[in-house]
Amino acid sequence: MGDLKTYLDINEQLYSRQLYVLGTEAMRRLRGSSMLVSGMKGLGVEIAKNLVLAGVGRLTLRDPSPTCWMDLASQFFLSEKDIGQNRAKASLPHLAQLNSDVYISTYDGPLTETVLRGFQVVVLTDSTLKEQLQVGSLCHEHGVHFLVASTRGLVGQLFCDFGEKFIIHDPSEAEPLQSNIGHISQGSPGILTVLEENGHRFQDGDWVTFSDIEGMTELNDCGPLPIRVRDKWTLEIGDTTAFSPYLRSGAITQVKRSQTRSYEALPLSLHQPRIMAANLQEAERARCLHQAFRALHKYQAETGHLPRPWCLEDANELVILAQGLEPLQGDNGKKVNEPLDEALVRKFAMTSTGDLSPINSVFGGMAAQEMLKAASGKFIPLDQWLYFDALECLPEDGKPPLRPEACAPRNCRYDGQIAVFGDDFQKNLGKQCYFLVGAGAIGCELLKTFAMLGLGAGQGGGITVTDMDTVELSNLSRQFLFHSWDLNKPKSEAAALAVRSMNPALSVTAHTKELGPDTEHVFGDDFFSSLDGVASALDSFQARKYVSERCIHYMKPMLESGTQGTQGSAAIFVPCLTQPYSTSSEDAETAYPVCTLRHFPSTIEHTLQWAWNEFEGLFRLPAEMINRYLQMEGPQALDYLKTASLSFLSPPQGWQECVAWAWGRWQHCFHDSITHLLQYFPHDKVNEEGVPFWSGTKRCPQPLEFDISRDTHLDYILAAANLYAKTHKLPGSQDRDELRVILQELPAPAFHLHTHTPIFANDQELEQSSEKWGKGLASFVCPSLIGKDDDSNFHMDFIVAASNLRAENYGIPPADRSKRIVGAIIPAIATTTAVVAGLVGLELYKIVMGHRCLSSYRHSYLQLAVPHLSRWIPKAPCVQQVKPHSLPSPCREALGSAGPLSYLHYPQEKYDLPVTMLLLDTYLLYSRRWPEAQVTELAHRVTGKEPKMGQKELVFEISCEDEEEDTTFPPLHYRLC
């Protein structure tokens, strides 16, 4: 790989989404780190992949073992041609292609004291307990951060030891809390009242600073102070008796402080484990699994192999070994005497030979995130053990257990999966037809999971993926199917090509169309009817809602997922079994009052939204309206023309005119409009009660004077001029020296109280004016759409510069580029994506297996920064009763029996068609099969048309006349033979 280089400089465009999660300082610490991943089976390569994408400085891979068939079920960088080859060496070239910033090497010798001291973080996977204890002790002694990660079938464990004095520099992902001050009393303690309608979110013991306070200015200059919470609106801030009286304004801001944690070495923690658990039931299950892993190590040491798949004899031996272990000790040192869950240990034993991609994704993401914490000091590490199982994926109670011969190895790439679920299930996976919507970060991980599972890789099966986006540089730090040579290529096509190399048997069809009403001719009745399920990997609530509606319409299960920074969620929606997908009020975008944005901003979020609106109003909307005008005729065209910006009536002819326009816009936004506002509302204005107008959340602004020597002023001019040039298809420039020369030569913009827009006496005058320039406009109007993944197009430069200048007007602390811009850029990191995709894969197992018990399914939520992972059973759909019948539930009973009858009735002539109806939320089931002749005759009477040749189904709109309240029914689909 060449000589080792240290890359302390951060490629902000490549890591832009990750920087929003970690911040610059944590990212710098990562770039200087050195890590070792020992064991390169499925779990090891997941960890390594995530570390490489994150941009660690140096990564060493260790695995002395050769590749075998069992590895291919989850090791996505190995293939049949690698059988017998060293796992680490075979994986290295693929990992190296993910990120050229990371120096990657291999090592296959023993882990001696000297070797271990060369690393900052070490993780062992696929290791013996003897090796774990030896390496763990050495690492603890020499201050090397140490982890153990292990997966067996549907169960996994994770252990962390970061030493006796581990410093957490920044414990949380959230921005520091900030509130506007309404009043501060003089006294001991001084009482501070916040202005927020919903109160503050501070906690006892938080440390805070103060800024922009008028009157009690002593607080502006003091260092961080601790606070005590009185209620949602008031805080105690210490003795303010000697301070000046408070007058108005100001902000209180949380200060993040470092924390120190202490960890026990593995030899002690093995017998007295601190286990992450949400409740007593989870804690008991985790302790049982802890003992099961200890027993498994003992079984392997005694027999030289793992228990045979679904072999009851081997499983019972493991139960006996677990029962013979010394009881664990609690935090107080006393023994924890609780009965062993033999059924749990038995299931663990019978599936422990398995090696599953979804479980490895979950633990690979979580282990990698803990390693990033160890190197960066960002976020709170695990304390100290984590256990997770998804044994509910196995056949539901009442079904016969799998036979050992059905799960025996076959020397094929799916052996690791067959060991858990059997060969018949593997064949069923291959027959599946699935639709993946979105080929971004989650989409790439899901495609990898599908390839490892063999989903759609058999006869009659297949995967269809669609995504309208192209690959951009910032995608490469978290969307691992893409490489530098894929830049500007369609994501769906590049991802499909990459995933075929992981499993050549996988059948993948790529589309570049957006799923929506405009593409229902492509993704229509025939397409959806042929599917077995849909996986949604979208970052828009509106798009997710549409996918959900399609799945409800066609009665298809939907796998849903999403991430934001270290937070993620995975959900499953099964027709008639779970409630359908819906967006909560928390998912809705925040809307700020127009008046607040225009004249009275008080937070950086307000100025960011204002800057976003400026971008849309200057560089996208007017250009789009002009382009629509060029395609229209008559009154509608004139309506669009009336809304056109002045810039399109007098377009620039070159770069200098673009700079002049940008300067004029700067002058209007940050000087003239503020001066105008202060003429209406002077600094000393008071209302009828004598209360100052500029008080509370209203910050009194100050106009800015343009200063060519200030970078923030020049940033705005450079970004605005380039965007203006691009809109008119003129060449721009990034030369700041040239820009200064042009600005020095230009006359200063004249003062204007209002923006000037053209005024025409009538439509004829407008139309006459348009003849001079309108029809030639098509050659130079180019709307700018926000490019959230491209930092080179001046979009984010404009928004950040405009927001910060606006913030300076109003005395609001500015934002830097590491702050996500008004929610348009979603913070993202590869570790969260991997965990979420793994959780989705586990729910996919259940759908394909045909689970019909609601208790088998799980919704999931995770927050890796804490860390926290919760799973719960989805809610069942609500049943509506339609008079005069009490409708049956659950739907599987309705589908299997005639049930009560109602009638589909056409009022003009009697066509009473018997049907059993069951309304479950937005699912409506009909279990009667009508004679096709009656149905087509009814359709002809209603529409006057015969079914088209090749038409697959008829759709009826359903109403219920005898209901006291309106009941909305989904359409009824009648499939034609």
Tab-separated table of C-alpha atoms in Angstrom, residues 111 157 220 258 462 487 577 595 604 613 734 880 908:
chain	number	residue	atom	x	y	z
A	111	LEU	CA	-0.813	-10.208	19.380
A	157	GLN	CA	-22.364	-9.633	22.212
A	220	ASN	CA	-21.971	38.752	29.446
A	258	SER	CA	-15.995	16.824	29.416
A	462	GLY	CA	-35.355	-10.489	-8.555
A	487	LEU	CA	-19.083	10.044	-9.671
A	577	LEU	CA	-51.381	-7.332	10.779
A	595	CYS	CA	-42.883	38.235	10.152
A	604	ILE	CA	-29.815	31.091	14.201
A	613	ASN	CA	-35.823	31.449	1.399
A	734	GLN	CA	-13.509	31.792	-7.554
A	880	GLN	CA	-63.919	-0.257	12.305
A	908	GLN	CA	-79.961	2.195	-10.833
